[in-house]
CSV table of C-alpha atoms in Angstrom, one decimal:
chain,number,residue,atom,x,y,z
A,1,UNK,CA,142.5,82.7,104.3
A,2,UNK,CA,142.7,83.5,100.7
A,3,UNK,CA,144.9,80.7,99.5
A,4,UNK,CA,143.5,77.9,101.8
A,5,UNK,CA,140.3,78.4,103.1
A,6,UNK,CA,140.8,78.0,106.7
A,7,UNK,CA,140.4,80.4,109.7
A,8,UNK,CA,143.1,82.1,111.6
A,9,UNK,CA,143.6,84.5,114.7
A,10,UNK,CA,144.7,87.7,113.7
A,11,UNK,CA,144.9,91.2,115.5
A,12,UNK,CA,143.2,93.6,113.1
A,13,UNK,CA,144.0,97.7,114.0
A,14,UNK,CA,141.1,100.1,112.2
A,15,UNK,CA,142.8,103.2,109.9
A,16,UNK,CA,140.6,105.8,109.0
A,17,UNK,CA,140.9,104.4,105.7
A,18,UNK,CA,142.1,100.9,106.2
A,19,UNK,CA,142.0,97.8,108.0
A,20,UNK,CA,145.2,96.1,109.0
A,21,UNK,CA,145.7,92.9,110.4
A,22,UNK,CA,148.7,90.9,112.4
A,23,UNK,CA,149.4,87.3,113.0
A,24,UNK,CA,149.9,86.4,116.7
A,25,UNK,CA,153.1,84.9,118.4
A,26,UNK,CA,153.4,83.8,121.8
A,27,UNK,CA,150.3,85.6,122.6
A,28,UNK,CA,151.5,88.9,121.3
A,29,UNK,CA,150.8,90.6,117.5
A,30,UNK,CA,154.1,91.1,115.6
A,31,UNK,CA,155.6,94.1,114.8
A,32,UNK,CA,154.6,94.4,110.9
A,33,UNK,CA,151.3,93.3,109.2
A,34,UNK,CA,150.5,90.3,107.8
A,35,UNK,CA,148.4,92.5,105.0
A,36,UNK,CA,145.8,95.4,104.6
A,37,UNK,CA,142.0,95.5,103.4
A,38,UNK,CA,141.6,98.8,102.1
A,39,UNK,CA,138.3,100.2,103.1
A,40,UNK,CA,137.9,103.0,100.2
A,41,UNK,CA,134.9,101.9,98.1
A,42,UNK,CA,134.2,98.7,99.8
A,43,UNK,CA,130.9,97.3,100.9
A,44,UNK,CA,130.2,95.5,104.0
A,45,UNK,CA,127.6,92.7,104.8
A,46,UNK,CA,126.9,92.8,108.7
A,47,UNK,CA,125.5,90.1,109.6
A,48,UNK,CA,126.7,87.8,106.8
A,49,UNK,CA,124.9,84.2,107.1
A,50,UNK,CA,126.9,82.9,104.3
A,51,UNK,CA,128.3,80.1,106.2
A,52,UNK,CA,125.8,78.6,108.3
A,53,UNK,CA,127.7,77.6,110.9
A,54,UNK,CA,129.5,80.6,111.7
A,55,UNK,CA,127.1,83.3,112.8
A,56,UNK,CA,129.0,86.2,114.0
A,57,UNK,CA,130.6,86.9,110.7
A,58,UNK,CA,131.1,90.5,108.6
A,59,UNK,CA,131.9,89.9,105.1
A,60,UNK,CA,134.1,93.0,103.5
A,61,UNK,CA,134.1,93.2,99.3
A,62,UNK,CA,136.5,95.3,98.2
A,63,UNK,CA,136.2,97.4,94.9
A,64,UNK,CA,138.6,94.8,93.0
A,65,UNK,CA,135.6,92.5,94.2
A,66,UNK,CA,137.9,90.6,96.8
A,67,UNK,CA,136.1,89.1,99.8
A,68,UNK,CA,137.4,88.8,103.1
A,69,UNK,CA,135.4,87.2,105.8
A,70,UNK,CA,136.1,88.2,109.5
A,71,UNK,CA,134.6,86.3,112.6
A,72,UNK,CA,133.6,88.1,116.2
A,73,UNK,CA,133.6,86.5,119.1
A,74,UNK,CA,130.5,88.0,119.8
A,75,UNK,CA,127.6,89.3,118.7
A,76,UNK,CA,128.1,93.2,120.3
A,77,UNK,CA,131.3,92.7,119.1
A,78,UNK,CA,130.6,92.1,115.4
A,79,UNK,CA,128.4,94.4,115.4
A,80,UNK,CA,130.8,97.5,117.4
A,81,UNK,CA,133.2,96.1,114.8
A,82,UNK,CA,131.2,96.5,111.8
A,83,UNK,CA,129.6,100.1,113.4
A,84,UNK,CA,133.5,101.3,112.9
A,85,UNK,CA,134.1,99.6,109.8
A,86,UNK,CA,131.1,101.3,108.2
A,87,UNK,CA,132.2,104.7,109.7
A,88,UNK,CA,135.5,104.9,108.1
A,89,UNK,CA,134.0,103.5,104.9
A,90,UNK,CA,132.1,106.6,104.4
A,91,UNK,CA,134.9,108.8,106.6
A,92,UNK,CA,134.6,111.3,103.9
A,93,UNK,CA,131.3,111.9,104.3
A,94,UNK,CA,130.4,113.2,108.2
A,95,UNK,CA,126.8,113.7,107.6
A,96,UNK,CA,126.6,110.2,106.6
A,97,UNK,CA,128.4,109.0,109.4
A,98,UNK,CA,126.3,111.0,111.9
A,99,UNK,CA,123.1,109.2,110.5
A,100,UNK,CA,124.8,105.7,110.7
A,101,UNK,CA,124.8,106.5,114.2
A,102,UNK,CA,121.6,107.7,114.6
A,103,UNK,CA,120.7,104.8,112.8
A,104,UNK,CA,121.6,102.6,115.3
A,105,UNK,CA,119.1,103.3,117.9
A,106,UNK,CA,116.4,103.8,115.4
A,107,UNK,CA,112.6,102.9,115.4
A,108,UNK,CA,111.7,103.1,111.6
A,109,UNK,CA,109.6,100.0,110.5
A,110,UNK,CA,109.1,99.7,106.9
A,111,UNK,CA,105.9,102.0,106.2
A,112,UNK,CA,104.1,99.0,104.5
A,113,UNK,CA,105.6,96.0,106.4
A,114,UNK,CA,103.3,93.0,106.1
A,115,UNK,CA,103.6,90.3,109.0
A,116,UNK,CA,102.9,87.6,106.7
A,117,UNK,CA,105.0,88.2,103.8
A,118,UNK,CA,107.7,87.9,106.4
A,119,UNK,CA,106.7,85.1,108.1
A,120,UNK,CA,106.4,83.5,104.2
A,121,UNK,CA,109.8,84.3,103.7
A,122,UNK,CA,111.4,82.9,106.5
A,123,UNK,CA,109.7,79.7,105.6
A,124,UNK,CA,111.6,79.5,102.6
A,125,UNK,CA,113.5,76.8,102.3
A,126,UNK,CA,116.6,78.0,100.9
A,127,UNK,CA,116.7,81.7,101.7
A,128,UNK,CA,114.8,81.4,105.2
A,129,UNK,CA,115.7,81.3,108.2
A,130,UNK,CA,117.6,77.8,108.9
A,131,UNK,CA,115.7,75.2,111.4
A,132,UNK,CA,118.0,73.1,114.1
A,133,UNK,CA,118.1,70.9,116.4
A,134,UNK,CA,118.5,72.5,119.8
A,135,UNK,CA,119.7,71.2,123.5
A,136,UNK,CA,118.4,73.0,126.7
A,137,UNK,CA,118.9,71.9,130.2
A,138,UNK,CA,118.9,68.2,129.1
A,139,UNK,CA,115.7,69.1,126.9
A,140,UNK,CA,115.8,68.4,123.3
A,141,UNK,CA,113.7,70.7,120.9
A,142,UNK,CA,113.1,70.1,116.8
A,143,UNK,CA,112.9,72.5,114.5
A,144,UNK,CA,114.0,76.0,116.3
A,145,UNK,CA,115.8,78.9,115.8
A,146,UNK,CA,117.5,81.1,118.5
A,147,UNK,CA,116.5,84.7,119.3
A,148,UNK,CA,119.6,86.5,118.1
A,149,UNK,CA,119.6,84.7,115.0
A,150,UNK,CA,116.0,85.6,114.0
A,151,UNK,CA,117.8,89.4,114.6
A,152,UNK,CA,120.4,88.4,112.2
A,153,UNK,CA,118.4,87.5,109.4
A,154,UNK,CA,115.4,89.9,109.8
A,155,UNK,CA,118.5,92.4,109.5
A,156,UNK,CA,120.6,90.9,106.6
A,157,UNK,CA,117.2,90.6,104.4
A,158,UNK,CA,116.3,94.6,104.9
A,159,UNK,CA,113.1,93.9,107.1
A,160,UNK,CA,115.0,95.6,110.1
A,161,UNK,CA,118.0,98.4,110.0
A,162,UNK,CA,119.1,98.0,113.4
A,163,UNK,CA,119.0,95.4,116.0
A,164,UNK,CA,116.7,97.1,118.0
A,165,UNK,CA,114.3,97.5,115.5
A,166,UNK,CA,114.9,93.8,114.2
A,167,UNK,CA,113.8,93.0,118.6
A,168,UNK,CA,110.6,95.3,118.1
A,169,UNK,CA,109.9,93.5,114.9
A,170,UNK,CA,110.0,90.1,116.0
A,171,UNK,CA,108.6,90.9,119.7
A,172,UNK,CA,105.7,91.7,117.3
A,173,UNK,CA,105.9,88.2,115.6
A,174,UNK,CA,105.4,86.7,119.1
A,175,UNK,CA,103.0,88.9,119.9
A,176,UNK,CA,100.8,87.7,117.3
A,177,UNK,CA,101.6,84.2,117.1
A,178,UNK,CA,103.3,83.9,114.3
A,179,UNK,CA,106.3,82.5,116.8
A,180,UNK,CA,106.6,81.1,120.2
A,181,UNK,CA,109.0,80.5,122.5
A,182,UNK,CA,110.1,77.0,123.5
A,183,UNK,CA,112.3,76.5,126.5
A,184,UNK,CA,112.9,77.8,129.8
A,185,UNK,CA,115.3,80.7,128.4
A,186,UNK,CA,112.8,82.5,126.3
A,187,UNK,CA,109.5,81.0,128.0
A,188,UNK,CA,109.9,82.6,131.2
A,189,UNK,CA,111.0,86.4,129.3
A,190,UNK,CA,107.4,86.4,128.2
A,191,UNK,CA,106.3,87.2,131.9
A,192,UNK,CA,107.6,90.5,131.6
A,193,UNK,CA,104.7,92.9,130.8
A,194,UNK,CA,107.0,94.8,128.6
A,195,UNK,CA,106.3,94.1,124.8
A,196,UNK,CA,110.5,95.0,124.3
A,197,UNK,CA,111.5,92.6,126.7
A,198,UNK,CA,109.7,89.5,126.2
A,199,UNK,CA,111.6,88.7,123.1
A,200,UNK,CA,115.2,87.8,123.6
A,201,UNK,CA,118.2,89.3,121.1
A,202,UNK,CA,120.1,86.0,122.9
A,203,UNK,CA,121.7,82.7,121.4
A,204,UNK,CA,120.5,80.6,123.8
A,205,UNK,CA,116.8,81.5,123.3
A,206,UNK,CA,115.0,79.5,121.4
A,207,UNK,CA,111.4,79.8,119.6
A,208,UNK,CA,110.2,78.2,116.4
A,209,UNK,CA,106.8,78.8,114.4
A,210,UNK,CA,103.5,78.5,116.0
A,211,UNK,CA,101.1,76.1,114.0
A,212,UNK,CA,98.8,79.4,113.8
A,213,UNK,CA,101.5,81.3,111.0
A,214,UNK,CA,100.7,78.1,109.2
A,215,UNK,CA,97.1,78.4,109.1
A,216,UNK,CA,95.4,81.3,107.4
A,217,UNK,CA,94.0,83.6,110.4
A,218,UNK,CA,90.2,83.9,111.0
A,219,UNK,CA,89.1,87.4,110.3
A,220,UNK,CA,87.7,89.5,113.1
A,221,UNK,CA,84.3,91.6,112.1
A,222,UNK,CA,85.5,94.0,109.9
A,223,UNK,CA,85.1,97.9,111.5
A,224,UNK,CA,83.0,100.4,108.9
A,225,UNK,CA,84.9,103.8,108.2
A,226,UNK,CA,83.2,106.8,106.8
A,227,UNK,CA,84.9,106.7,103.2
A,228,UNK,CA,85.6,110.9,104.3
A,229,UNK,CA,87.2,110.4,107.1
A,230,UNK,CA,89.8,108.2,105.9
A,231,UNK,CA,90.3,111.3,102.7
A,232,UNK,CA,92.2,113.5,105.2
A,233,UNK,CA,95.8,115.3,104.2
A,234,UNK,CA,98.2,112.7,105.3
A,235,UNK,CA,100.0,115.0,108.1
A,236,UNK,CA,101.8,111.9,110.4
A,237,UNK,CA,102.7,108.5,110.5
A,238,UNK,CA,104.9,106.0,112.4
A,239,UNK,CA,104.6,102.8,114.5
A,240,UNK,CA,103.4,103.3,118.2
A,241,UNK,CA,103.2,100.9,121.2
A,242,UNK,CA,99.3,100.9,122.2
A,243,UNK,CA,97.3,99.6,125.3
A,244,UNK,CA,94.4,97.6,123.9
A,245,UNK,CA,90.6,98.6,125.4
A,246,UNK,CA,90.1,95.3,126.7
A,247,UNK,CA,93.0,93.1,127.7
A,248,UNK,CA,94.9,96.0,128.7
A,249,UNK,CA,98.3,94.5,126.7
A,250,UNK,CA,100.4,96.6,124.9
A,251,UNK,CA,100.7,96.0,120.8
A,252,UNK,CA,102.8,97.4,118.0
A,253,UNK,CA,100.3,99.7,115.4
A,254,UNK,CA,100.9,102.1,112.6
A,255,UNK,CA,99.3,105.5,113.2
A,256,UNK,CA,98.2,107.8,110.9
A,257,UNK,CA,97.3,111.7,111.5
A,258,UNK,CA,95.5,112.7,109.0
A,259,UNK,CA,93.6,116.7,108.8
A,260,UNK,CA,90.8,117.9,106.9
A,261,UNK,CA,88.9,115.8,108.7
A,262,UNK,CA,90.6,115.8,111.5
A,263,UNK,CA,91.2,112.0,112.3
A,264,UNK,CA,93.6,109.6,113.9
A,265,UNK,CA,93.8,106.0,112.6
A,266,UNK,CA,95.9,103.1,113.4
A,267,UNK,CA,96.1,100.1,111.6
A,268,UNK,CA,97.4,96.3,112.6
A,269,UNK,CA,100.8,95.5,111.0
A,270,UNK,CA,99.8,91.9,110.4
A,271,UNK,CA,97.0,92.3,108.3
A,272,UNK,CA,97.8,92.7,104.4
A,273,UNK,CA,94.9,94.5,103.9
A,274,UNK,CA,95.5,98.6,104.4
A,275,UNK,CA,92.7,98.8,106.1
A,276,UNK,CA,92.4,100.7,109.8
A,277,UNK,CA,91.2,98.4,113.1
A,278,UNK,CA,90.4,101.8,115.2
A,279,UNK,CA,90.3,105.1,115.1
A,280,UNK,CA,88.4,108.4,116.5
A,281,UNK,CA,88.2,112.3,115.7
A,282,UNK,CA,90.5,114.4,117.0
A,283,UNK,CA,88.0,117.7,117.3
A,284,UNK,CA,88.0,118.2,121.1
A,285,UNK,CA,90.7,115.6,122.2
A,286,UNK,CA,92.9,116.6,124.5
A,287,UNK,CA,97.0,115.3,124.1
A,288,UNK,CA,98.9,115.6,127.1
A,289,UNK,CA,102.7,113.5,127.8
A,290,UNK,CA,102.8,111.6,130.9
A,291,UNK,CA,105.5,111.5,133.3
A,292,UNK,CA,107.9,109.1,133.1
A,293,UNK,CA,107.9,108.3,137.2
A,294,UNK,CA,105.4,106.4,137.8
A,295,UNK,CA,102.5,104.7,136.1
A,296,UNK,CA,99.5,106.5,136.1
A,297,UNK,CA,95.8,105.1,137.0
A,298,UNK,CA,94.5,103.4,133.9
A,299,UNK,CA,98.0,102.0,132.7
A,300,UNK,CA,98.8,98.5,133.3
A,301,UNK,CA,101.9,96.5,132.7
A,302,UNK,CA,105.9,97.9,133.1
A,303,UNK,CA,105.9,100.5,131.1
A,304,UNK,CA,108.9,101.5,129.1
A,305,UNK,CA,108.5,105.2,129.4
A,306,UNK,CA,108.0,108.0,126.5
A,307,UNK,CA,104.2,107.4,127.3
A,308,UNK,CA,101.4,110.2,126.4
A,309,UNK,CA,97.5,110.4,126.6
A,310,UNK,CA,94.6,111.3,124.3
A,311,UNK,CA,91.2,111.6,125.9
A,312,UNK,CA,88.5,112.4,123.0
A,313,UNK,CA,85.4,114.2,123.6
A,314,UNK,CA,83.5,110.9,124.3
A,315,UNK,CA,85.6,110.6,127.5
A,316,UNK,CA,87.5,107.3,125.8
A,317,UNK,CA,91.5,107.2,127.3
A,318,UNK,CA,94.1,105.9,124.8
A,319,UNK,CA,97.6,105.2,126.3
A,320,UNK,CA,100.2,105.2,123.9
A,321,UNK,CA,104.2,104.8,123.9
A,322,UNK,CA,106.3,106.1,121.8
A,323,UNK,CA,110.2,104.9,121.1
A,324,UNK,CA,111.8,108.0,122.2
A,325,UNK,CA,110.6,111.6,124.0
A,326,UNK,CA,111.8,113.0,120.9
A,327,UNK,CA,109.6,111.1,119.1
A,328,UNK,CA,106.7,111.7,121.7
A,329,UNK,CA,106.9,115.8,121.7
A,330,UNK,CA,106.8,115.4,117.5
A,331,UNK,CA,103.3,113.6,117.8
A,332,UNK,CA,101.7,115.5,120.7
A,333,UNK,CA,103.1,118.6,118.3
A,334,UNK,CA,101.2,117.3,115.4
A,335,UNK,CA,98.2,116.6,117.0
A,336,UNK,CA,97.7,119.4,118.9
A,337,UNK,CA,97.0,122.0,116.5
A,338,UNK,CA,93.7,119.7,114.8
A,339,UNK,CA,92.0,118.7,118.1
């Protein structure tokens, strides 16, 4: 409410260019509006953690700089809500609508994104994430967080654009220790071999920070690059899903294609340092996409799908996923032509 601030049930219908909204009576809406938020030139904040207790809020400021806070019942819906919202903010503009909905299922991690400088800022303690007291099954647990609102503020501070991505991203937190589940709920999603489903988007899974984000971590041998080969024509890059050499597990790495030399690089997201932790020559790889039915000898783990192969000339096998088969055909395009 704008007089007092308390919370109401109303019956909101979406305009193409504004949002209306009816007061309920004996379970049904009445026949007029109780008022009208009109959508041209507003902005909308989705999620909004301005109240702490309400999470599944989408704050609307018009362009007389009037707020209006509306509360979901549920996460999908807030954000199905806010999807529309958005669309018939920018109604006069279709190519912008289109991308909204691309973005939605997107995989486009910040090009620079530092692990660290995230984990740092959800440790803040005013603008980080908020630390409760949580119940499961009888169990009390200090300090934690639930899944879906790590999502939430991951995407309300502009590390993630969607929630997918916001999953991927902190699936990659876990991965790494920077988090850990605590609980039944989230511990037992970790079995799952699949790096996108051993992170839960839920609100009753709960995880908190490991002591290892705490500590600085212990650097690994550093691996020497020829200065040249790392001088290459920047012709790709883009996050991939890669099975490691040894433990066979799948982890989240930025590639890089680069020509002239001919090399492709990937580097670890959680190191600040821009500095490559593998790579090979592409001269006389072969790139090939592997079927989706089935998992093919070498592979371990459930596999997602979108998976392709590069086999270099020293007979060495790198597995790699990418997001979509889309995105797959556009690296085994690029690569291609400089093996």
């Amino acid at each position: 409410g704008h007089v007092v601030r308390n919370w109401k049930v109303r019956w909101f219908v979406l305009l193409q260019d504004k949002l209306l909204y009816y007061k309920i009576e004996g379970g049904k809406k009445e026949p007029s509006p109780k008022g009208r938020i009109l959508l041209d030139g507003c902005t909308i904040t989705c999620p909004c953690l301005e109240y702490e207790n309400r999470p599944l809020l989408i704050k609307l400021k018009t362009k007389t700089n009037t707020d209006y806070f509306l509360e979901c019942c549920s996460r999908e819906e807030r954000d199905s809500w806010a999807l529309d919202i958005t669309g018939a903010i920018h109604a006069g503009h279709p190519v912008q609508v289109q991308e909204l909905h691309k973005m939605k299922n997107s995989f486009k991690l910040l090009e620079n994104i530092s692990l660290h400088q995230i984990v740092e800022k959800m440790c803040d303690s005013s603008t980080g994430i908020k630390l409760t007291r949580n119940l499961e099954q009888g169990n009390r647990y200090k300090e934690t967080f639930t899944g879906s609102a790590l999502v939430d503020w991951l995407i309300s501070h502009s590390f993630a654009v969607s929630r997918f991505e916001a999953v991927t991203l902190a699936s990659m937190l876990m991965e790494e220790n920077f988090i850990k589940p605590v609980g039944t709920r989230s511990t037992e999603a970790t079995r799952y071999t699949d790096l996108s489903e051993q992170f839960l988007d839920d609100s009753t899974a709960l995880y908190m920070f490991a002591e290892s984000s705490k500590k600085s971590t212990s650097s690994k041998e550093q691996l020497q690059f020829n200065i040249s080969e790392l001088s290459g024509t920047i012709v790709k890059q883009g996050f991939l899903v890669k099975q490691g050499h040894k433990r066979k597990n799948w982890k989240v790495r930025r590639f890089v294609l680069r020509a002239d030399p001919a090399f492709l690089h990937y580097y670890d997201p959680t190191k600040e340092e821009n500095r490559p932790v593998g790579g090979f020559s592409l001269r006389g790889c072969l790139v090939s996409a592997l079927e989706d039915n089935g998992v093919p000898a070498g592979v371990k783990g459930n596999v997602q799908g979108n998976l392709f192969k590069i086999i270099t000339k020293n007979d060495i096998h790198y597995y790699i996923q990418a997001s979509s088969k889309a995105e797959r055909a556009q690296w085994i395009e690029a690569i291609k032509p400089l093996t």
